[in-house]
Structures are given as C-alpha cells and as structure tokens.
C-alpha cells in the first residue's frame, strides 16, 4: 500500500508549507536536500556490486541498461545520454529505457508504467543478452514496468539490479543486487522528483562514473575519451591534454590535431614520445588505460 512507503509519508517539517515565506520554503528544502547523500552511504556496498557487474558487462562486450518510469526513467535516460560525450562510448553501450518510449521523456504516457509486459518488450526490442547489466529504477520500488524488465533480464541470464527509495521494496525481490536508500518524506508529499530523485541521480552518477573509470575511460581525474563535438569541448580537450602531460597550449593543440582529435591518443603520444600509430598500438595493448602505457 502506498501509505506504507516512506516516499509517500508527510514531512512533519512542512505541514504548513502553503503558509511559509519563500525564503522559509527554500531554507527547508535546502536542509532536507542536505540529508540525501548521507542516506546513500549505507548502500555503498550494493552500489559497488552494481559497478563491478557493469564493468564485467563492458569487458565482455555487453551493455549497461537503465529502465524506469516517470522521473526515474528520465534520470536513467539522462545518465545514459551523457555517457556518450563524456566518455566517448557508443550510444548503444549505455542505454536508457523509459516506460512509454521517447515521448514519455517530455509528457506522461498513461498506463505505461503499469505494464510488466511492456518492460519485457522494451528489453526484447534492444535484443537484451546475458552479457548485459539491467538496472531497474523506481522511487516507490513497486513499478510493474520495472518488475517485468527485471524478471525478463534474469530469465535470460543478464545481471538484474534494482534501485529504490524505500526499504523492503518490491522490485528488490526481482533483482540479484538491490539498492534501497531511504531519503525520507518529501517536502511536498509524494513528489519523488525531489529527494528521491536527487538520491537516484547521485547513485547513477556513481555507477556510470566508476564503471567508466574501470574500463580505462579516465586518466588521473581527466575525461580522456571526451568527444569534442563543439568549440567549447575542443578547448576542453586541449586543456585536458595540457593537464595530463604538463605541456603548453601550442604543443597540446598541435598534437591534438596530429592525433586526429583523439585526446587519449594525444596524451600517450606526448607522454611516451610516440607517433600516432605507436600510441594507438600502446592503447590497444593496455585495453585503453593510459596509465598502463607509460
């Protein structure tokens, strides 16, 4: 029942929300948001398991797949989409599925989240395999769309993980790895786009970032596989080369272009004094890890 979910309870600090001044509302919201990170800490061991599963999937040619409805689904799509420019992965490597399809990202699709069959169908539609890791996301922890997806994932041998914002969540029973965080009652009762959404976003940040570090997409703390698709990113790419190699701007720019605008290749060229071809060979031999080439 919804009334038993922590995400649906009334927040005692905001029972008179409609009578508060703007600055009072903002102060309470800021205070409540400050508790979210702490609510995630107890779940770090389970989040670690998800990251390791994602790394294993990537190393075997599999994918990381998020699926959810409403805010949860949108957050998964957002994280998946941002992996492409940030880490230079193929758009098929990290996938975000939302109940109701792409249309649901900008408007509600009635009833889509209530179908377990739709969750299964969406995974079938992207040809899910046992190499993939599927993460079902649901603040309430009871979304049928997610449950259907997780059940199908497990039935074919894919890794199935769940992220919810309630204890003893229903979706946890359908996953091999279950992350349950409890950020508590929302400032606006039941509006899980608030603290629950923030918690989910933080967890997805952890999963995608740590798993990309685990497959060599990062050197030191630099985005060495960034895709420079505009002028701002072109300049960021050159700055990354400068920071990674301690070279000047002119050298970074020259080698960047000589490397075919491949930041990682340019870095290895400078650090090892190699040609573009030799740097590419070193990276291939090290499975893409810059540090293993020097």
GROMACS .gro file of C-alpha atoms in nm:
model
  294
    1UNK     CA    1   0.000   0.000   0.000
    2UNK     CA    2   0.123   0.349  -0.086
    3UNK     CA    3   0.061   0.485   0.264
    4UNK     CA    4   0.325   0.246   0.399
    5UNK     CA    5   0.600   0.382   0.172
    6UNK     CA    6   0.842   0.634   0.323
    7UNK     CA    7   0.834   0.827  -0.004
    8UNK     CA    8   0.460   0.883   0.044
    9UNK     CA    9   0.463   0.996   0.408
   10UNK     CA   10   0.403   1.356   0.510
   11UNK     CA   11   0.707   1.555   0.617
   12UNK     CA   12   0.637   1.695   0.962
   13UNK     CA   13   0.858   1.996   0.892
   14UNK     CA   14   0.638   2.112   0.607
   15UNK     CA   15   0.282   2.055   0.726
   16UNK     CA   16   0.223   2.427   0.679
   17UNK     CA   17   0.418   2.462   0.357
   18UNK     CA   18   0.149   2.675   0.198
   19UNK     CA   19   0.181   2.939   0.472
   20UNK     CA   20   0.559   2.980   0.461
   21UNK     CA   21   0.751   3.267   0.308
   22UNK     CA   22   0.960   3.191   0.001
   23UNK     CA   23   1.287   3.212   0.192
   24UNK     CA   24   1.150   2.971   0.455
   25UNK     CA   25   1.047   2.718   0.189
   26UNK     CA   26   1.389   2.735   0.028
   27UNK     CA   27   1.567   2.701   0.361
   28UNK     CA   28   1.373   2.386   0.449
   29UNK     CA   29   1.425   2.238   0.103
   30UNK     CA   30   1.797   2.306   0.125
   31UNK     CA   31   1.813   2.146   0.469
   32UNK     CA   32   1.623   1.838   0.350
   33UNK     CA   33   1.838   1.803   0.038
   34UNK     CA   34   2.144   1.804   0.264
   35UNK     CA   35   2.035   1.471   0.412
   36UNK     CA   36   2.027   1.283   0.081
   37UNK     CA   37   2.395   1.196   0.046
   38UNK     CA   38   2.402   1.052   0.398
   39UNK     CA   39   2.103   0.830   0.315
   40UNK     CA   40   2.303   0.672   0.031
   41UNK     CA   41   2.612   0.584   0.235
   42UNK     CA   42   2.475   0.259   0.385
   43UNK     CA   43   2.401   0.135   0.033
   44UNK     CA   44   2.758   0.176  -0.096
   45UNK     CA   45   2.838  -0.199  -0.073
   46UNK     CA   46   2.545  -0.283  -0.301
   47UNK     CA   47   2.626   0.004  -0.538
   48UNK     CA   48   2.979  -0.138  -0.556
   49UNK     CA   49   2.835  -0.471  -0.674
   50UNK     CA   50   2.643  -0.295  -0.950
   51UNK     CA   51   2.955  -0.111  -1.068
   52UNK     CA   52   3.152  -0.435  -1.079
   53UNK     CA   53   2.873  -0.600  -1.276
   54UNK     CA   54   2.868  -0.311  -1.524
   55UNK     CA   55   3.247  -0.328  -1.569
   56UNK     CA   56   3.221  -0.702  -1.629
   57UNK     CA   57   2.948  -0.644  -1.888
   58UNK     CA   58   3.153  -0.381  -2.069
   59UNK     CA   59   3.463  -0.601  -2.072
   60UNK     CA   60   3.265  -0.885  -2.228
   61UNK     CA   61   3.105  -0.665  -2.493
   62UNK     CA   62   2.781  -0.616  -2.302
   63UNK     CA   63   2.585  -0.307  -2.211
   64UNK     CA   64   2.459  -0.110  -1.911
   65UNK     CA   65   2.084  -0.060  -1.938
   66UNK     CA   66   1.872   0.163  -1.716
   67UNK     CA   67   1.495   0.130  -1.711
   68UNK     CA   68   1.225   0.314  -1.519
   69UNK     CA   69   0.908   0.520  -1.541
   70UNK     CA   70   0.846   0.890  -1.491
   71UNK     CA   71   1.125   1.075  -1.310
   72UNK     CA   72   1.319   0.753  -1.253
   73UNK     CA   73   1.311   0.670  -1.622
   74UNK     CA   74   1.409   1.023  -1.722
   75UNK     CA   75   1.708   1.016  -1.488
   76UNK     CA   76   1.824   0.689  -1.641
   77UNK     CA   77   1.793   0.827  -1.993
   78UNK     CA   78   1.980   1.143  -1.888
   79UNK     CA   79   2.271   0.949  -1.741
   80UNK     CA   80   2.290   0.718  -2.043
   81UNK     CA   81   2.287   1.003  -2.295
   82UNK     CA   82   2.558   1.196  -2.112
   83UNK     CA   83   2.796   0.898  -2.118
   84UNK     CA   84   2.844   0.942  -2.493
   85UNK     CA   85   3.013   1.286  -2.495
   86UNK     CA   86   3.173   1.246  -2.151
   87UNK     CA   87   3.334   0.906  -2.201
   88UNK     CA   88   3.330   0.859  -2.577
   89UNK     CA   89   3.124   0.541  -2.564
   90UNK     CA   90   2.889   0.427  -2.838
   91UNK     CA   91   2.528   0.529  -2.774
   92UNK     CA   92   2.439   0.161  -2.767
   93UNK     CA   93   2.678   0.088  -2.479
   94UNK     CA   94   2.478   0.269  -2.211
   95UNK     CA   95   2.104   0.265  -2.276
   96UNK     CA   96   1.816   0.439  -2.101
   97UNK     CA   97   1.465   0.296  -2.134
   98UNK     CA   98   1.158   0.482  -2.012
   99UNK     CA   99   0.807   0.339  -1.987
  100UNK     CA  100   0.611   0.478  -2.280
  101UNK     CA  101   0.915   0.535  -2.501
  102UNK     CA  102   1.088   0.857  -2.602
  103UNK     CA  103   0.760   1.051  -2.592
  104UNK     CA  104   0.739   0.985  -2.218
  105UNK     CA  105   1.053   1.189  -2.159
  106UNK     CA  106   0.857   1.513  -2.209
  107UNK     CA  107   0.499   1.411  -2.133
  108UNK     CA  108   0.315   1.146  -1.933
  109UNK     CA  109   0.213   0.828  -2.115
  110UNK     CA  110  -0.085   0.695  -1.927
  111UNK     CA  111  -0.066   0.338  -1.803
  112UNK     CA  112   0.278   0.260  -1.947
  113UNK     CA  113   0.440   0.208  -1.609
  114UNK     CA  114   0.168  -0.036  -1.501
  115UNK     CA  115   0.259  -0.298  -1.763
  116UNK     CA  116   0.504  -0.573  -1.679
  117UNK     CA  117   0.480  -0.692  -2.040
  118UNK     CA  118   0.598  -0.354  -2.167
  119UNK     CA  119   0.912  -0.381  -1.953
  120UNK     CA  120   0.989  -0.718  -2.108
  121UNK     CA  121   0.903  -0.596  -2.459
  122UNK     CA  122   1.135  -0.295  -2.434
  123UNK     CA  123   1.429  -0.520  -2.340
  124UNK     CA  124   1.342  -0.761  -2.619
  125UNK     CA  125   1.333  -0.460  -2.851
  126UNK     CA  126   1.701  -0.386  -2.785
  127UNK     CA  127   1.795  -0.754  -2.808
  128UNK     CA  128   1.896  -0.800  -2.444
  129UNK     CA  129   2.159  -1.070  -2.389
  130UNK     CA  130   2.319  -1.243  -2.093
  131UNK     CA  131   2.620  -1.013  -2.132
  132UNK     CA  132   2.419  -0.707  -2.026
  133UNK     CA  133   2.353  -0.547  -1.688
  134UNK     CA  134   2.000  -0.413  -1.637
  135UNK     CA  135   1.925  -0.162  -1.361
  136UNK     CA  136   1.559  -0.107  -1.275
  137UNK     CA  137   1.494   0.230  -1.111
  138UNK     CA  138   1.178   0.309  -0.912
  139UNK     CA  139   1.149   0.551  -0.622
  140UNK     CA  140   0.844   0.367  -0.487
  141UNK     CA  141   1.010   0.032  -0.552
  142UNK     CA  142   0.692  -0.119  -0.693
  143UNK     CA  143   0.667  -0.015  -1.061
  144UNK     CA  144   0.532  -0.307  -1.272
  145UNK     CA  145   0.724  -0.191  -1.584
  146UNK     CA  146   1.050  -0.230  -1.392
  147UNK     CA  147   0.948  -0.562  -1.238
  148UNK     CA  148   0.864  -0.703  -1.580
  149UNK     CA  149   1.201  -0.593  -1.713
  150UNK     CA  150   1.397  -0.736  -1.423
  151UNK     CA  151   1.216  -1.069  -1.443
  152UNK     CA  152   1.292  -1.095  -1.813
  153UNK     CA  153   1.656  -0.996  -1.761
  154UNK     CA  154   1.704  -1.271  -1.504
  155UNK     CA  155   1.525  -1.525  -1.721
  156UNK     CA  156   1.788  -1.492  -1.994
  157UNK     CA  157   2.088  -1.468  -1.762
  158UNK     CA  158   2.152  -1.092  -1.770
  159UNK     CA  159   2.255  -0.924  -1.443
  160UNK     CA  160   1.949  -0.761  -1.283
  161UNK     CA  161   1.987  -0.481  -1.028
  162UNK     CA  162   1.731  -0.254  -0.864
  163UNK     CA  163   1.743   0.096  -0.717
  164UNK     CA  164   1.458   0.213  -0.496
  165UNK     CA  165   1.394   0.471  -0.224
  166UNK     CA  166   1.205   0.253   0.021
  167UNK     CA  167   1.303  -0.036   0.245
  168UNK     CA  168   1.182  -0.383   0.153
  169UNK     CA  169   1.092  -0.262  -0.194
  170UNK     CA  170   0.900  -0.499  -0.420
  171UNK     CA  171   1.149  -0.461  -0.705
  172UNK     CA  172   1.428  -0.580  -0.476
  173UNK     CA  173   1.272  -0.926  -0.481
  174UNK     CA  174   1.312  -0.936  -0.859
  175UNK     CA  175   1.682  -0.840  -0.868
  176UNK     CA  176   2.014  -1.005  -0.787
  177UNK     CA  177   2.151  -0.679  -0.649
  178UNK     CA  178   1.917  -0.443  -0.462
  179UNK     CA  179   1.999  -0.087  -0.361
  180UNK     CA  180   1.750   0.060  -0.115
  181UNK     CA  181   1.806   0.414   0.006
  182UNK     CA  182   1.564   0.598   0.230
  183UNK     CA  183   1.591   0.976   0.186
  184UNK     CA  184   1.264   1.011   0.377
  185UNK     CA  185   0.943   1.205   0.338
  186UNK     CA  186   0.941   1.471   0.069
  187UNK     CA  187   0.894   1.842   0.136
  188UNK     CA  188   0.596   1.814  -0.098
  189UNK     CA  189   0.424   1.490  -0.002
  190UNK     CA  190   0.476   1.214  -0.257
  191UNK     CA  191   0.673   1.431  -0.502
  192UNK     CA  192   0.957   1.187  -0.559
  193UNK     CA  193   1.123   1.413  -0.816
  194UNK     CA  194   1.265   1.588  -0.507
  195UNK     CA  195   1.483   1.400  -0.253
  196UNK     CA  196   1.419   1.057  -0.405
  197UNK     CA  197   1.506   1.191  -0.750
  198UNK     CA  198   1.821   1.352  -0.614
  199UNK     CA  199   1.923   1.026  -0.448
  200UNK     CA  200   1.870   0.833  -0.770
  201UNK     CA  201   2.071   1.088  -0.969
  202UNK     CA  202   2.361   1.067  -0.724
  203UNK     CA  203   2.361   0.687  -0.742
  204UNK     CA  204   2.353   0.685  -1.123
  205UNK     CA  205   2.642   0.935  -1.122
  206UNK     CA  206   2.838   0.689  -0.911
  207UNK     CA  207   2.757   0.388  -1.126
  208UNK     CA  208   2.837   0.541  -1.464
  209UNK     CA  209   3.147   0.730  -1.350
  210UNK     CA  210   3.303   0.447  -1.151
  211UNK     CA  211   3.231   0.189  -1.421
  212UNK     CA  212   3.388   0.412  -1.686
  213UNK     CA  213   3.697   0.454  -1.468
  214UNK     CA  214   3.703   0.075  -1.451
  215UNK     CA  215   3.730   0.036  -1.829
  216UNK     CA  216   4.001   0.296  -1.887
  217UNK     CA  217   3.792   0.599  -1.982
  218UNK     CA  218   3.969   0.816  -1.724
  219UNK     CA  219   4.335   0.907  -1.667
  220UNK     CA  220   4.404   1.062  -1.328
  221UNK     CA  221   4.075   1.253  -1.290
  222UNK     CA  222   4.052   1.362  -1.653
  223UNK     CA  223   3.794   1.277  -1.920
  224UNK     CA  224   4.047   1.146  -2.170
  225UNK     CA  225   3.786   0.997  -2.403
  226UNK     CA  226   3.574   1.312  -2.421
  227UNK     CA  227   3.417   1.370  -2.764
  228UNK     CA  228   3.488   1.731  -2.872
  229UNK     CA  229   3.166   1.799  -3.065
  230UNK     CA  230   3.168   2.178  -3.032
  231UNK     CA  231   3.410   2.468  -2.981
  232UNK     CA  232   3.383   2.459  -2.603
  233UNK     CA  233   3.467   2.088  -2.595
  234UNK     CA  234   3.753   2.139  -2.841
  235UNK     CA  235   3.912   2.380  -2.596
  236UNK     CA  236   3.840   2.147  -2.305
  237UNK     CA  237   4.010   1.864  -2.495
  238UNK     CA  238   4.326   2.072  -2.538
  239UNK     CA  239   4.320   2.169  -2.171
  240UNK     CA  240   4.288   1.804  -2.071
  241UNK     CA  241   4.597   1.724  -2.278
  242UNK     CA  242   4.785   2.010  -2.110
  243UNK     CA  243   4.684   1.893  -1.762
  244UNK     CA  244   4.766   1.529  -1.832
  245UNK     CA  245   5.110   1.598  -1.980
  246UNK     CA  246   5.205   1.936  -1.831
  247UNK     CA  247   5.269   2.069  -2.181
  248UNK     CA  248   5.189   2.414  -2.316
  249UNK     CA  249   4.886   2.515  -2.519
  250UNK     CA  250   5.066   2.518  -2.855
  251UNK     CA  251   5.200   2.166  -2.805
  252UNK     CA  252   4.862   2.040  -2.689
  253UNK     CA  253   4.687   2.191  -2.989
  254UNK     CA  254   4.941   2.058  -3.238
  255UNK     CA  255   4.942   1.703  -3.104
  256UNK     CA  256   4.564   1.708  -3.063
  257UNK     CA  257   4.522   1.763  -3.436
  258UNK     CA  258   4.803   1.520  -3.520
  259UNK     CA  259   4.620   1.258  -3.314
  260UNK     CA  260   4.307   1.304  -3.521
  261UNK     CA  261   4.137   1.489  -3.234
  262UNK     CA  262   4.166   1.182  -3.012
  263UNK     CA  263   4.252   1.318  -2.667
  264UNK     CA  264   4.372   0.989  -2.521
  265UNK     CA  265   4.595   0.919  -2.820
  266UNK     CA  266   4.744   1.269  -2.799
  267UNK     CA  267   4.824   1.221  -2.431
  268UNK     CA  268   5.004   0.892  -2.493
  269UNK     CA  269   5.192   1.045  -2.787
  270UNK     CA  270   5.330   1.318  -2.560
  271UNK     CA  271   5.392   1.104  -2.251
  272UNK     CA  272   5.573   0.830  -2.443
  273UNK     CA  273   5.719   1.030  -2.731
  274UNK     CA  274   5.534   0.805  -2.974
  275UNK     CA  275   5.383   0.853  -3.316
  276UNK     CA  276   5.006   0.841  -3.355
  277UNK     CA  277   5.023   0.482  -3.478
  278UNK     CA  278   5.251   0.369  -3.196
  279UNK     CA  279   5.034   0.543  -2.936
  280UNK     CA  280   4.726   0.368  -3.073
  281UNK     CA  281   4.906   0.034  -3.050
  282UNK     CA  282   5.007   0.104  -2.690
  283UNK     CA  283   4.648   0.188  -2.600
  284UNK     CA  284   4.517  -0.124  -2.768
  285UNK     CA  285   4.771  -0.336  -2.579
  286UNK     CA  286   4.669  -0.174  -2.249
  287UNK     CA  287   4.293  -0.210  -2.313
  288UNK     CA  288   4.260   0.167  -2.328
  289UNK     CA  289   4.424   0.251  -1.995
  290UNK     CA  290   4.661   0.547  -2.037
  291UNK     CA  291   4.849   0.475  -1.714
  292UNK     CA  292   4.945   0.127  -1.838
  293UNK     CA  293   5.117   0.274  -2.144
  294UNK     CA  294   5.374   0.480  -1.951
   0.00000   0.00000   0.00000
